[in-house]
CSV table of C-alpha atoms in Angstrom, one decimal:
chain,number,residue,atom,x,y,z
Q,3,UNK,CA,-0.2,0.1,0.0
Q,4,UNK,CA,1.2,3.4,-0.8
Q,5,UNK,CA,1.9,6.1,1.5
Q,6,UNK,CA,0.6,9.4,1.6
Q,7,UNK,CA,2.6,11.7,-0.7
Q,8,UNK,CA,2.9,14.3,2.0
Q,9,UNK,CA,3.2,12.0,5.2
Q,10,UNK,CA,5.4,13.9,7.4
Q,11,UNK,CA,5.5,17.4,6.0
Q,12,UNK,CA,4.3,20.3,8.4
Q,13,UNK,CA,1.8,23.2,6.4
Q,14,UNK,CA,0.3,26.2,7.5
Q,15,UNK,CA,-2.2,27.7,5.9
Q,16,UNK,CA,-3.5,30.9,6.3
Q,17,UNK,CA,-6.9,32.4,5.9
Q,18,UNK,CA,-8.1,28.5,6.1
Q,19,UNK,CA,-11.4,28.9,8.2
Q,20,UNK,CA,-13.3,28.4,5.0
Q,21,UNK,CA,-13.5,28.6,1.4
Q,22,UNK,CA,-10.1,27.7,-0.8
Q,23,UNK,CA,-8.4,27.8,2.2
Q,24,UNK,CA,-9.9,25.0,4.1
Q,25,UNK,CA,-10.1,22.9,1.1
Q,26,UNK,CA,-6.3,23.4,1.0
Q,27,UNK,CA,-6.4,22.5,4.5
Q,28,UNK,CA,-8.3,19.2,3.8
Q,29,UNK,CA,-6.5,18.3,0.6
Q,30,UNK,CA,-2.6,18.2,2.6
Q,31,UNK,CA,-4.2,16.2,5.2
Q,32,UNK,CA,-5.9,14.0,3.1
Q,33,UNK,CA,-2.2,13.9,1.3
Q,34,UNK,CA,-0.5,13.1,5.1
Q,35,UNK,CA,0.6,16.0,6.1
Q,36,UNK,CA,-0.2,18.1,9.6
Q,37,UNK,CA,-1.8,21.0,9.4
Q,38,UNK,CA,-1.9,24.0,11.1
Q,39,UNK,CA,-4.9,26.2,9.5
Q,40,UNK,CA,-5.4,30.3,10.6
Q,41,UNK,CA,-8.3,32.5,10.3
Q,42,UNK,CA,-10.8,34.8,11.9
Q,43,UNK,CA,-13.3,32.3,14.4
Q,44,UNK,CA,-14.5,32.2,17.5
Q,45,UNK,CA,-13.8,29.7,20.2
Q,46,UNK,CA,-16.8,27.7,19.2
Q,47,UNK,CA,-16.5,28.0,15.8
Q,48,UNK,CA,-12.4,26.7,16.0
Q,49,UNK,CA,-13.6,23.7,18.0
Q,50,UNK,CA,-16.0,22.4,15.1
Q,51,UNK,CA,-13.5,23.3,12.2
Q,52,UNK,CA,-10.8,21.4,14.5
Q,53,UNK,CA,-13.5,18.5,14.8
Q,54,UNK,CA,-14.3,18.0,11.6
Q,55,UNK,CA,-10.6,18.3,9.9
Q,56,UNK,CA,-9.4,15.9,12.7
Q,57,UNK,CA,-11.0,13.2,11.1
Q,58,UNK,CA,-9.4,14.0,8.4
Q,59,UNK,CA,-5.8,13.6,9.9
Q,60,UNK,CA,-3.6,16.2,12.7
Q,61,UNK,CA,-5.2,19.6,12.1
Q,62,UNK,CA,-4.4,22.3,14.7
Q,63,UNK,CA,-5.3,26.2,14.5
Q,64,UNK,CA,-3.0,29.1,15.2
Q,65,UNK,CA,-4.6,32.7,15.1
Q,66,UNK,CA,-2.2,35.8,14.4
Q,67,UNK,CA,-3.8,39.3,12.6
Q,68,UNK,CA,-2.1,39.4,9.3
Q,69,UNK,CA,-1.7,43.1,9.0
Q,70,UNK,CA,0.4,43.3,12.1
Q,71,UNK,CA,4.5,42.2,11.8
Q,72,UNK,CA,4.5,41.4,15.7
Q,73,UNK,CA,1.2,38.7,15.2
Q,74,UNK,CA,3.2,37.1,12.1
Q,75,UNK,CA,6.2,36.2,13.9
Q,76,UNK,CA,3.8,35.2,17.3
Q,77,UNK,CA,2.1,32.6,14.8
Q,78,UNK,CA,5.2,31.4,13.0
Q,79,UNK,CA,6.3,30.7,16.1
Q,80,UNK,CA,3.6,28.9,17.4
Q,81,UNK,CA,3.9,26.3,14.4
Q,82,UNK,CA,6.6,23.8,14.3
Q,83,UNK,CA,9.3,24.1,11.3
Q,84,UNK,CA,7.4,24.3,8.2
Q,85,UNK,CA,7.5,22.0,4.9
Q,86,UNK,CA,4.9,23.8,3.4
Q,87,UNK,CA,3.4,27.7,3.4
Q,88,UNK,CA,0.5,28.1,1.9
Q,89,UNK,CA,-0.2,31.9,2.0
Q,90,UNK,CA,-4.3,32.2,1.4
Q,91,UNK,CA,-5.5,34.9,3.1
Q,92,UNK,CA,-6.8,38.1,1.7
Q,93,UNK,CA,-9.0,40.8,1.9
Q,94,UNK,CA,-10.9,43.1,-0.8
Q,95,UNK,CA,-12.4,46.4,-1.0
Q,96,UNK,CA,-13.5,48.1,-4.6
Q,97,UNK,CA,-13.7,52.0,-5.6
Q,98,UNK,CA,-12.2,54.0,-8.2
Q,99,UNK,CA,-8.5,55.1,-7.4
Q,100,UNK,CA,-9.7,58.9,-6.6
Q,101,UNK,CA,-12.1,57.2,-4.3
Q,102,UNK,CA,-10.3,54.6,-2.6
Q,103,UNK,CA,-9.2,55.7,1.2
Q,104,UNK,CA,-6.0,55.7,2.1
Q,105,UNK,CA,-6.8,53.3,5.1
Q,106,UNK,CA,-8.0,50.4,2.9
Q,107,UNK,CA,-5.2,51.0,0.7
Q,108,UNK,CA,-2.7,49.8,3.2
Q,109,UNK,CA,-4.3,47.4,5.1
Q,110,UNK,CA,-5.4,45.2,1.7
Q,111,UNK,CA,-1.2,45.5,0.9
Q,112,UNK,CA,-0.5,44.5,4.5
Q,113,UNK,CA,-2.4,41.8,4.1
Q,114,UNK,CA,-2.7,40.5,0.9
Q,115,UNK,CA,1.3,41.1,0.0
Q,116,UNK,CA,3.5,42.0,3.3
Q,117,UNK,CA,2.1,39.3,5.3
Q,118,UNK,CA,3.4,37.0,2.3
Q,119,UNK,CA,6.6,38.3,2.7
Q,120,UNK,CA,7.0,38.1,6.4
Q,121,UNK,CA,5.9,34.6,6.5
Q,122,UNK,CA,8.1,33.6,4.1
Q,123,UNK,CA,10.9,35.5,5.4
Q,124,UNK,CA,10.0,33.6,8.7
Q,125,UNK,CA,10.1,29.7,7.1
Q,126,UNK,CA,11.9,29.8,4.0
Q,127,UNK,CA,15.6,29.8,5.5
Q,128,UNK,CA,14.6,26.6,7.5
Q,129,UNK,CA,13.4,25.6,4.3
Q,130,UNK,CA,16.3,25.4,2.8
Q,131,UNK,CA,18.7,23.7,5.9
Q,132,UNK,CA,16.7,20.7,5.2
Q,133,UNK,CA,16.2,20.7,1.8
Q,134,UNK,CA,12.5,20.5,1.3
Q,135,UNK,CA,10.4,23.2,0.9
Q,136,UNK,CA,7.0,24.9,-0.5
Q,137,UNK,CA,5.6,28.3,-0.2
Q,138,UNK,CA,2.3,28.8,-2.2
Q,139,UNK,CA,0.7,31.9,-2.8
Q,140,UNK,CA,-2.5,31.9,-3.7
Q,141,UNK,CA,-2.9,35.1,-5.8
Q,142,UNK,CA,-5.5,35.8,-8.2
Q,143,UNK,CA,-5.9,36.1,-11.9
Q,144,UNK,CA,-5.7,39.8,-10.8
Q,145,UNK,CA,-1.8,39.2,-10.3
Q,146,UNK,CA,-1.9,38.7,-14.6
Q,147,UNK,CA,-4.7,41.7,-15.5
Q,148,UNK,CA,-6.2,44.0,-14.2
Q,149,UNK,CA,-10.0,45.7,-13.8
Q,150,UNK,CA,-11.1,48.8,-12.5
Q,151,UNK,CA,-12.1,50.2,-8.8
Q,152,UNK,CA,-9.4,47.0,-7.6
Q,153,UNK,CA,-6.3,49.2,-7.2
Q,154,UNK,CA,-4.8,48.0,-4.4
Q,155,UNK,CA,-6.1,44.3,-4.7
Q,156,UNK,CA,-4.7,44.3,-8.3
Q,157,UNK,CA,-1.6,45.9,-6.6
Q,158,UNK,CA,-1.1,43.4,-4.1
Q,159,UNK,CA,-1.6,40.2,-6.2
Q,160,UNK,CA,0.6,42.0,-9.0
Q,161,UNK,CA,3.7,42.2,-6.0
Q,162,UNK,CA,3.1,39.0,-5.1
Q,163,UNK,CA,3.5,37.2,-8.2
Q,164,UNK,CA,7.0,39.2,-8.5
Q,165,UNK,CA,7.6,38.4,-4.4
Q,166,UNK,CA,7.4,34.9,-5.3
Q,167,UNK,CA,9.7,34.9,-8.5
Q,168,UNK,CA,12.5,36.3,-6.4
Q,169,UNK,CA,12.1,33.9,-3.7
Q,170,UNK,CA,12.4,30.7,-6.1
Q,171,UNK,CA,15.3,32.1,-7.9
Q,172,UNK,CA,17.1,32.8,-4.1
Q,173,UNK,CA,16.4,29.2,-3.4
Q,174,UNK,CA,16.4,27.4,-6.0
Q,175,UNK,CA,19.6,25.4,-5.9
Q,176,UNK,CA,19.0,24.3,-2.7
Q,177,UNK,CA,18.3,20.5,-2.1
Q,178,UNK,CA,18.1,18.2,-4.9
Q,179,UNK,CA,15.8,15.8,-6.4
Q,180,UNK,CA,16.0,13.0,-3.9
Q,181,UNK,CA,14.9,15.9,-1.1
Q,182,UNK,CA,12.7,17.8,-3.1
Q,183,UNK,CA,14.3,21.0,-3.3
Q,184,UNK,CA,12.4,24.6,-2.4
Q,185,UNK,CA,10.4,25.9,-4.7
Q,186,UNK,CA,7.9,29.0,-4.9
Q,187,UNK,CA,5.0,29.4,-7.0
Q,188,UNK,CA,1.7,31.4,-7.1
Q,189,UNK,CA,-1.8,29.9,-8.4
Q,190,UNK,CA,-3.8,32.2,-10.0
Q,191,UNK,CA,-7.4,31.6,-9.9
Q,192,UNK,CA,-10.4,33.2,-12.0
Q,193,UNK,CA,-14.1,32.4,-10.7
Q,194,UNK,CA,-13.9,30.0,-8.1
Q,195,UNK,CA,-17.0,28.5,-6.6
Q,196,UNK,CA,-17.3,29.8,-2.6
Q,197,UNK,CA,-20.0,31.1,-0.4
Q,198,UNK,CA,-18.9,34.1,-0.7
Q,199,UNK,CA,-19.9,34.9,-4.4
Q,200,UNK,CA,-23.5,33.0,-4.2
Q,201,UNK,CA,-25.3,36.2,-3.7
Q,202,UNK,CA,-23.8,37.6,-7.3
Q,203,UNK,CA,-24.7,34.0,-9.0
Q,204,UNK,CA,-28.6,34.4,-7.0
Q,205,UNK,CA,-28.8,37.8,-8.2
Q,206,UNK,CA,-27.7,36.6,-11.8
Q,207,UNK,CA,-30.1,33.0,-12.1
Q,208,UNK,CA,-33.2,35.6,-11.0
Q,209,UNK,CA,-32.3,36.9,-14.2
Q,210,UNK,CA,-33.0,33.7,-15.9
Q,211,UNK,CA,-35.8,32.4,-14.0
Q,212,UNK,CA,-33.8,30.8,-11.6
Q,213,UNK,CA,-31.5,29.4,-13.8
Q,214,UNK,CA,-28.1,28.9,-11.5
Q,215,UNK,CA,-26.4,27.1,-14.2
Q,216,UNK,CA,-27.4,29.9,-16.7
Q,217,UNK,CA,-27.0,32.4,-13.9
Q,218,UNK,CA,-23.1,31.5,-13.3
Q,219,UNK,CA,-22.5,31.7,-17.6
Q,220,UNK,CA,-24.7,35.2,-17.2
Q,221,UNK,CA,-21.6,36.1,-14.9
Q,222,UNK,CA,-18.8,34.9,-16.1
Q,223,UNK,CA,-19.8,36.0,-19.8
Q,224,UNK,CA,-17.6,38.8,-19.8
Q,225,UNK,CA,-14.2,37.6,-18.8
Q,226,UNK,CA,-13.9,33.9,-18.2
Q,227,UNK,CA,-14.3,32.2,-21.5
Q,228,UNK,CA,-14.9,28.7,-20.0
Q,229,UNK,CA,-17.8,30.2,-18.4
Q,230,UNK,CA,-17.5,27.5,-15.6
Q,231,UNK,CA,-16.0,28.2,-12.1
Q,232,UNK,CA,-13.5,25.8,-10.4
Q,233,UNK,CA,-14.5,24.7,-7.0
Q,234,UNK,CA,-11.9,25.1,-4.0
Q,235,UNK,CA,-10.9,21.3,-4.3
Q,236,UNK,CA,-9.8,22.0,-7.8
Q,237,UNK,CA,-7.7,24.4,-6.8
Q,238,UNK,CA,-6.6,22.5,-3.7
Q,239,UNK,CA,-5.6,19.4,-5.8
Q,240,UNK,CA,-2.9,21.7,-7.6
Q,241,UNK,CA,-1.7,22.5,-4.3
Q,242,UNK,CA,-1.0,18.9,-3.3
Q,243,UNK,CA,0.6,18.5,-6.8
Q,244,UNK,CA,3.1,21.6,-6.3
Q,245,UNK,CA,4.0,19.7,-3.0
Q,246,UNK,CA,5.3,16.8,-3.9
Q,247,UNK,CA,8.6,16.1,-4.6
Q,248,UNK,CA,8.3,15.6,-8.8
Q,249,UNK,CA,7.5,18.9,-8.4
Q,250,UNK,CA,11.4,19.9,-7.1
Q,251,UNK,CA,11.6,22.0,-11.1
Q,252,UNK,CA,8.4,23.7,-10.9
Q,253,UNK,CA,9.1,26.7,-9.2
Q,254,UNK,CA,8.8,30.7,-10.0
Q,255,UNK,CA,5.7,29.9,-11.6
Q,256,UNK,CA,2.3,31.9,-11.8
Q,257,UNK,CA,-0.4,29.1,-12.7
Q,258,UNK,CA,-3.7,31.0,-14.1
Q,259,UNK,CA,-6.8,28.4,-13.2
Q,260,UNK,CA,-8.6,30.9,-15.1
Q,261,UNK,CA,-11.0,29.4,-17.7
Q,262,UNK,CA,-8.7,30.7,-20.0
Q,263,UNK,CA,-8.9,34.1,-18.7
Q,264,UNK,CA,-5.6,35.6,-19.6
Q,265,UNK,CA,-5.3,33.5,-22.9
Q,266,UNK,CA,-7.6,36.6,-24.3
């Protein structure tokens, strides 16, 4: 019987109490990793989350305000030396540039970009010493192209891809095929079917006599040619592949999962 591909690896997934992050945490557990989940949750919500995840594998919860560098240090110190780091946490606020509150710009850049820098600077040196490490930053299609009214989000996601490329170059020669090496990559999802966008789907479906499939196609028609959404589990499956030793030479990439959005 083959052992799970990530058995013995230790992973942190930020922003993993729901949505894409939770799917990633679950997939890493299923692949044999020990996982530290992170997010905004009440004690009761944490208990329920861990109860569910521990049916799959060894899961733990760690808190930390990602807009605060000191809190990020505390979060990393609460984990053991990490083999896998998934920076998934992110926030959004939309407004034209001339109307974008400066505080929103600062907060989005802090959580969507600077937090990844801090987690990477604190974990990658240890990965380099051990010869195996995976940094997977969940960017966005908006790390590759722009949309109006999203200036801080687009800036942060473009910056995240650039940061990831630098890390990939700095760590490319460490480790080997047997150990798996150290890689850093971005995944750039387009539309992903999460509870957060259900109101938008429902609104479009209502205009099509309640037909949800037609509503999804209408929502995606402008930008995502496939006219179908990815599932959080689809993104999670790609994360697991990137963590495998066979992916030792796949580094410095920004991988779009966008139904040909950026092919246009």
